[in-house]
Amino acid sequence: MKRSWLVGVMAALVAGLFLIPNLWAVDAPKGDIMLKAPAGVKAKKAPVKFSHTGHAAFDCTKCHHTWDGKAAIKKCTDAGCHDIYKAKEKQKKDIKYYYKAYHDMCMKGCHTDLKKAGKKTGPTACNGCHPKK
Ligand code: HEC
Ligand code: HEC
């Protein structure tokens, strides 16, 4: 009697460990996402096809760098994040400028570094991400 009670408690604990975090977890989008210029910006380049699944080997927080692992994931260009959409000259080097954030993180901060390290990676040339219209 006593033993089965203990087993029950243990099983509930183990289930809790695995199930509860899963209820909080946010599911990653499957397949491709189109990354477009924010509303109000007249895009000069074609939107960028980003394979979310193709980046599954990386930690979520490498890209979603403010995510606490529980709350809804914000968009890069949400208010309070990289929300300068039309930069004045002196804002062009501000990481809040969405253009700089994307290029510094995806291109300079990742693809170029991996390429330099001789590793397989995504595009580093403009047309690799923004196909010719
Ligand atoms: C690793 C992928 C990647 C590479 C390489 C890249 N970009 Fe981008 N670029 C993006 C993303 C993502 C955005 C944000 C989404 C958007 O606006 O299309 C963006 C936005 C832009 C924008 C602002 C939106 C627009 O269409 O006017 C311009 C201009 C731009 N890139 C030009 C360039 C140029 C020029 C190069 C080469 C020097 C380049 N990009 C290389 C991913 C890339
Ligand atoms: C290589 C970078 C990268 C990694 C790693 C990554 N993501 Fe993303 N994710 C993105 C980008 C870029 C977007 C599009 C954001 C936007 O539209 O501003 C996105 C969008 C999302 C969205 C949709 C948000 C929305 O409201 O549109 C969710 C949910 C998400 N990711 C979850 C995850 C989870 C969970 C993981 C880890 C298993 C993960 N991501 C790993 C880059 C990444």
mmCIF file of C-alpha atoms and ligand atoms in Angstrom:
data_model
loop_
_atom_site.group_PDB
_atom_site.id
_atom_site.type_symbol
_atom_site.label_atom_id
_atom_site.label_comp_id
_atom_site.label_asym_id
_atom_site.label_seq_id
_atom_site.Cartn_x
_atom_site.Cartn_y
_atom_site.Cartn_z
ATOM 1 C CA MET A 1 0.000 0.000 0.000
ATOM 2 C CA LYS A 2 2.599 2.466 1.184
ATOM 3 C CA ARG A 3 4.845 1.672 -1.753
ATOM 4 C CA SER A 4 2.228 2.186 -4.431
ATOM 5 C CA TRP A 5 1.428 5.542 -2.881
ATOM 6 C CA LEU A 6 5.072 6.532 -3.145
ATOM 7 C CA VAL A 7 5.245 5.337 -6.732
ATOM 8 C CA GLY A 8 2.187 7.440 -7.476
ATOM 9 C CA VAL A 9 3.757 10.559 -6.019
ATOM 10 C CA MET A 10 6.992 9.914 -7.898
ATOM 11 C CA ALA A 11 5.132 9.383 -11.154
ATOM 12 C CA ALA A 12 3.197 12.618 -10.629
ATOM 13 C CA LEU A 13 6.429 14.479 -9.942
ATOM 14 C CA VAL A 14 8.124 13.117 -13.026
ATOM 15 C CA ALA A 15 5.052 13.850 -15.150
ATOM 16 C CA GLY A 16 4.973 17.353 -13.709
ATOM 17 C CA LEU A 17 8.602 17.924 -14.614
ATOM 18 C CA PHE A 18 7.963 17.108 -18.231
ATOM 19 C CA LEU A 19 4.378 18.181 -18.761
ATOM 20 C CA ILE A 20 4.210 21.533 -17.029
ATOM 21 C CA PRO A 21 7.107 23.153 -18.916
ATOM 22 C CA ASN A 22 5.559 21.862 -22.133
ATOM 23 C CA LEU A 23 2.369 23.752 -21.383
ATOM 24 C CA TRP A 24 4.385 26.961 -21.225
ATOM 25 C CA ALA A 25 6.690 26.311 -24.115
ATOM 26 C CA VAL A 26 6.149 28.263 -27.298
ATOM 27 C CA ASP A 27 6.137 26.260 -30.518
ATOM 28 C CA ALA A 28 8.590 27.340 -33.174
ATOM 29 C CA PRO A 29 7.036 28.122 -36.563
ATOM 30 C CA LYS A 30 7.451 25.347 -39.148
ATOM 31 C CA GLY A 31 8.996 26.055 -42.517
ATOM 32 C CA ASP A 32 9.645 29.462 -44.036
ATOM 33 C CA ILE A 33 8.807 32.921 -42.764
ATOM 34 C CA MET A 34 8.909 35.967 -45.032
ATOM 35 C CA LEU A 35 10.823 38.798 -43.400
ATOM 36 C CA LYS A 36 9.536 42.035 -44.854
ATOM 37 C CA ALA A 37 10.262 45.691 -44.315
ATOM 38 C CA PRO A 38 7.974 47.101 -41.595
ATOM 39 C CA ALA A 39 4.747 48.808 -42.643
ATOM 40 C CA GLY A 40 5.403 52.334 -43.900
ATOM 41 C CA VAL A 41 8.875 51.545 -45.282
ATOM 42 C CA LYS A 42 9.128 51.521 -49.053
ATOM 43 C CA ALA A 43 11.251 48.417 -49.631
ATOM 44 C CA LYS A 44 14.132 48.692 -52.090
ATOM 45 C CA LYS A 45 14.934 44.994 -51.852
ATOM 46 C CA ALA A 46 12.887 41.817 -52.135
ATOM 47 C CA PRO A 47 11.626 40.332 -48.844
ATOM 48 C CA VAL A 48 13.801 37.685 -47.257
ATOM 49 C CA LYS A 49 12.727 34.056 -47.106
ATOM 50 C CA PHE A 50 13.881 32.771 -43.748
ATOM 51 C CA SER A 51 13.746 29.052 -43.028
ATOM 52 C CA HIS A 52 12.875 28.823 -39.359
ATOM 53 C CA THR A 53 13.124 25.028 -39.391
ATOM 54 C CA GLY A 54 16.512 25.277 -41.116
ATOM 55 C CA HIS A 55 17.837 27.135 -38.051
ATOM 56 C CA ALA A 56 16.625 24.556 -35.538
ATOM 57 C CA ALA A 57 20.189 23.646 -34.541
ATOM 58 C CA PHE A 58 20.554 27.018 -32.788
ATOM 59 C CA ASP A 59 19.315 27.944 -29.380
ATOM 60 C CA CYS A 60 16.045 29.923 -29.487
ATOM 61 C CA THR A 61 17.600 32.736 -27.469
ATOM 62 C CA LYS A 62 20.479 33.180 -29.886
ATOM 63 C CA CYS A 63 17.952 35.031 -32.023
ATOM 64 C CA HIS A 64 15.057 35.691 -29.625
ATOM 65 C CA HIS A 65 17.560 37.271 -27.293
ATOM 66 C CA THR A 66 15.085 38.887 -24.884
ATOM 67 C CA TRP A 67 12.807 35.841 -24.570
ATOM 68 C CA ASP A 68 12.418 34.358 -21.092
ATOM 69 C CA GLY A 69 11.425 30.955 -22.451
ATOM 70 C CA LYS A 70 7.774 31.346 -21.471
ATOM 71 C CA ALA A 71 6.068 34.506 -22.693
ATOM 72 C CA ALA A 72 4.950 35.052 -26.288
ATOM 73 C CA ILE A 73 7.842 35.736 -28.639
ATOM 74 C CA LYS A 74 8.084 39.282 -29.899
ATOM 75 C CA LYS A 75 8.733 40.291 -33.447
ATOM 76 C CA CYS A 76 12.137 41.868 -34.099
ATOM 77 C CA THR A 77 10.471 45.132 -35.129
ATOM 78 C CA ASP A 78 7.968 45.356 -32.246
ATOM 79 C CA ALA A 79 7.692 48.639 -30.374
ATOM 80 C CA GLY A 80 10.507 48.999 -27.868
ATOM 81 C CA CYS A 81 12.730 46.603 -29.836
ATOM 82 C CA HIS A 82 14.305 47.335 -33.228
ATOM 83 C CA ASP A 83 11.646 49.938 -33.897
ATOM 84 C CA ILE A 84 13.475 52.664 -35.788
ATOM 85 C CA TYR A 85 12.124 52.041 -39.274
ATOM 86 C CA LYS A 86 13.319 55.180 -41.029
ATOM 87 C CA ALA A 87 16.663 56.196 -39.609
ATOM 88 C CA LYS A 88 17.990 59.715 -39.715
ATOM 89 C CA GLU A 89 21.707 59.822 -40.577
ATOM 90 C CA LYS A 90 22.872 59.674 -36.942
ATOM 91 C CA GLN A 91 20.509 56.760 -36.179
ATOM 92 C CA LYS A 92 21.938 54.507 -38.867
ATOM 93 C CA LYS A 93 24.411 52.964 -36.430
ATOM 94 C CA ASP A 94 21.771 52.512 -33.714
ATOM 95 C CA ILE A 95 20.937 48.841 -33.115
ATOM 96 C CA LYS A 96 17.310 49.918 -32.706
ATOM 97 C CA TYR A 97 17.350 50.608 -36.444
ATOM 98 C CA TYR A 98 15.740 47.419 -37.763
ATOM 99 C CA TYR A 99 17.965 47.381 -40.854
ATOM 100 C CA LYS A 100 21.113 47.376 -38.714
ATOM 101 C CA ALA A 101 19.710 44.791 -36.298
ATOM 102 C CA TYR A 102 18.905 42.290 -39.054
ATOM 103 C CA HIS A 103 22.138 42.788 -40.945
ATOM 104 C CA ASP A 104 24.372 42.792 -37.862
ATOM 105 C CA MET A 105 22.771 39.723 -36.381
ATOM 106 C CA CYS A 106 22.095 37.551 -39.431
ATOM 107 C CA MET A 107 24.737 38.568 -41.873
ATOM 108 C CA LYS A 108 27.721 40.010 -39.979
ATOM 109 C CA GLY A 109 27.146 38.363 -36.624
ATOM 110 C CA CYS A 110 26.460 34.902 -37.902
ATOM 111 C CA HIS A 111 26.778 33.918 -41.559
ATOM 112 C CA THR A 112 30.018 35.844 -42.158
ATOM 113 C CA ASP A 113 31.601 34.564 -38.937
ATOM 114 C CA LEU A 114 30.674 30.949 -39.685
ATOM 115 C CA LYS A 115 31.948 31.315 -43.235
ATOM 116 C CA LYS A 116 35.258 32.716 -41.969
ATOM 117 C CA ALA A 117 35.494 29.751 -39.602
ATOM 118 C CA GLY A 118 35.125 27.468 -42.625
ATOM 119 C CA LYS A 119 31.682 26.236 -41.559
ATOM 120 C CA LYS A 120 28.630 25.705 -43.696
ATOM 121 C CA THR A 121 26.236 28.617 -43.389
ATOM 122 C CA GLY A 122 23.596 30.750 -45.057
ATOM 123 C CA PRO A 123 24.001 33.596 -47.544
ATOM 124 C CA THR A 124 26.402 36.475 -46.980
ATOM 125 C CA ALA A 125 25.809 38.269 -50.289
ATOM 126 C CA CYS A 126 22.919 40.692 -50.774
ATOM 127 C CA ASN A 127 21.222 38.639 -53.462
ATOM 128 C CA GLY A 128 21.469 35.475 -51.396
ATOM 129 C CA CYS A 129 18.919 36.897 -48.998
ATOM 130 C CA HIS A 130 17.164 39.479 -51.179
ATOM 131 C CA PRO A 131 16.659 37.697 -54.504
ATOM 132 C CA LYS A 132 16.740 40.034 -57.522
ATOM 133 C CA LYS A 133 13.229 41.332 -58.163
HETATM 134 C C1 HEC B 1 21.581 37.078 -44.206
HETATM 135 C C2 HEC B 1 20.552 37.717 -44.965
HETATM 136 C C3 HEC B 1 20.780 39.116 -45.498
HETATM 137 C C4 HEC B 1 21.833 39.563 -46.254
HETATM 138 C C5 HEC B 1 23.062 38.805 -46.709
HETATM 139 C C6 HEC B 1 21.514 40.936 -46.592
HETATM 140 N N1 HEC B 1 20.314 41.303 -46.060
HETATM 141 FE FE1 HEC B 1 19.353 43.087 -46.289
HETATM 142 N N2 HEC B 1 17.907 42.512 -45.019
HETATM 143 C C7 HEC B 1 17.804 41.247 -44.466
HETATM 144 C C8 HEC B 1 16.633 41.196 -43.628
HETATM 145 C C9 HEC B 1 16.150 39.982 -42.852
HETATM 146 C C10 HEC B 1 16.024 42.470 -43.705
HETATM 147 C C11 HEC B 1 14.741 42.900 -42.996
HETATM 148 C C12 HEC B 1 13.524 42.475 -43.800
HETATM 149 C C13 HEC B 1 13.332 43.354 -45.000
HETATM 150 O O1 HEC B 1 13.221 44.579 -44.819
HETATM 151 O O2 HEC B 1 13.320 42.828 -46.140
HETATM 152 C C14 HEC B 1 16.843 43.270 -44.594
HETATM 153 C C15 HEC B 1 16.572 44.576 -44.963
HETATM 154 C C16 HEC B 1 17.241 45.277 -45.935
HETATM 155 C C17 HEC B 1 16.858 46.578 -46.443
HETATM 156 C C18 HEC B 1 15.696 47.434 -45.965
HETATM 157 C C19 HEC B 1 14.400 47.030 -46.639
HETATM 158 C C20 HEC B 1 14.335 47.381 -48.098
HETATM 159 O O3 HEC B 1 14.027 46.452 -48.882
HETATM 160 O O4 HEC B 1 14.570 48.524 -48.509
HETATM 161 C C21 HEC B 1 17.764 46.920 -47.409
HETATM 162 C C22 HEC B 1 17.802 48.189 -48.248
HETATM 163 C C23 HEC B 1 18.724 45.831 -47.482
HETATM 164 N N3 HEC B 1 18.378 44.854 -46.579
HETATM 165 C C24 HEC B 1 19.817 45.810 -48.313
HETATM 166 C C25 HEC B 1 20.813 44.839 -48.298
HETATM 167 C C26 HEC B 1 22.065 44.927 -49.048
HETATM 168 C C27 HEC B 1 22.452 46.077 -49.963
HETATM 169 C C28 HEC B 1 22.780 43.796 -48.748
HETATM 170 C C29 HEC B 1 24.192 43.417 -49.199
HETATM 171 C C30 HEC B 1 25.232 44.350 -48.774
HETATM 172 C C31 HEC B 1 21.959 42.992 -47.851
HETATM 173 N N4 HEC B 1 20.789 43.660 -47.586
HETATM 174 C C32 HEC B 1 22.328 41.755 -47.363
HETATM 175 C C33 HEC B 1 18.657 40.178 -44.660
HETATM 176 C C34 HEC B 1 19.839 40.223 -45.379
HETATM 177 C C1 HEC B 2 18.423 31.780 -36.348
HETATM 178 C C2 HEC B 2 17.496 32.624 -35.611
HETATM 179 C C3 HEC B 2 16.312 31.973 -34.909
HETATM 180 C C4 HEC B 2 16.307 30.895 -34.035
HETATM 181 C C5 HEC B 2 17.472 30.043 -33.587
HETATM 182 C C6 HEC B 2 14.924 30.747 -33.609
HETATM 183 N N1 HEC B 2 14.140 31.691 -34.200
HETATM 184 FE FE1 HEC B 2 12.145 31.941 -33.930
HETATM 185 N N2 HEC B 2 12.133 33.426 -35.332
HETATM 186 C C7 HEC B 2 13.252 33.960 -35.918
HETATM 187 C C8 HEC B 2 12.866 35.069 -36.767
HETATM 188 C C9 HEC B 2 13.814 35.945 -37.591
HETATM 189 C C10 HEC B 2 11.473 35.188 -36.652
HETATM 190 C C11 HEC B 2 10.592 36.221 -37.317
HETATM 191 C C12 HEC B 2 10.492 37.386 -36.351
HETATM 192 C C13 HEC B 2 9.730 38.571 -36.887
HETATM 193 O O1 HEC B 2 8.789 38.376 -37.672
HETATM 194 O O2 HEC B 2 10.083 39.695 -36.507
HETATM 195 C C14 HEC B 2 11.045 34.135 -35.739
HETATM 196 C C15 HEC B 2 9.734 33.935 -35.338
HETATM 197 C C16 HEC B 2 9.347 33.082 -34.344
HETATM 198 C C17 HEC B 2 8.002 32.979 -33.839
HETATM 199 C C18 HEC B 2 6.803 33.757 -34.361
HETATM 200 C C19 HEC B 2 6.715 35.083 -33.655
HETATM 201 C C20 HEC B 2 5.634 35.945 -34.276
HETATM 202 O O3 HEC B 2 4.864 36.520 -33.535
HETATM 203 O O4 HEC B 2 5.582 36.037 -35.490
HETATM 204 C C21 HEC B 2 8.003 32.035 -32.840
HETATM 205 C C22 HEC B 2 6.813 31.566 -32.020
HETATM 206 C C23 HEC B 2 9.366 31.543 -32.736
HETATM 207 N N3 HEC B 2 10.165 32.199 -33.662
HETATM 208 C C24 HEC B 2 9.784 30.582 -31.839
HETATM 209 C C25 HEC B 2 11.073 30.074 -31.774
HETATM 210 C C26 HEC B 2 11.483 28.995 -30.871
HETATM 211 C C27 HEC B 2 10.578 28.307 -29.852
HETATM 212 C C28 HEC B 2 12.804 28.749 -31.130
HETATM 213 C C29 HEC B 2 13.708 27.682 -30.528
HETATM 214 C C30 HEC B 2 13.221 26.323 -30.629
HETATM 215 C C31 HEC B 2 13.216 29.694 -32.177
HETATM 216 N N4 HEC B 2 12.145 30.467 -32.540
HETATM 217 C C32 HEC B 2 14.489 29.771 -32.712
HETATM 218 C C33 HEC B 2 14.534 33.542 -35.757
HETATM 219 C C34 HEC B 2 14.945 32.468 -34.999
#
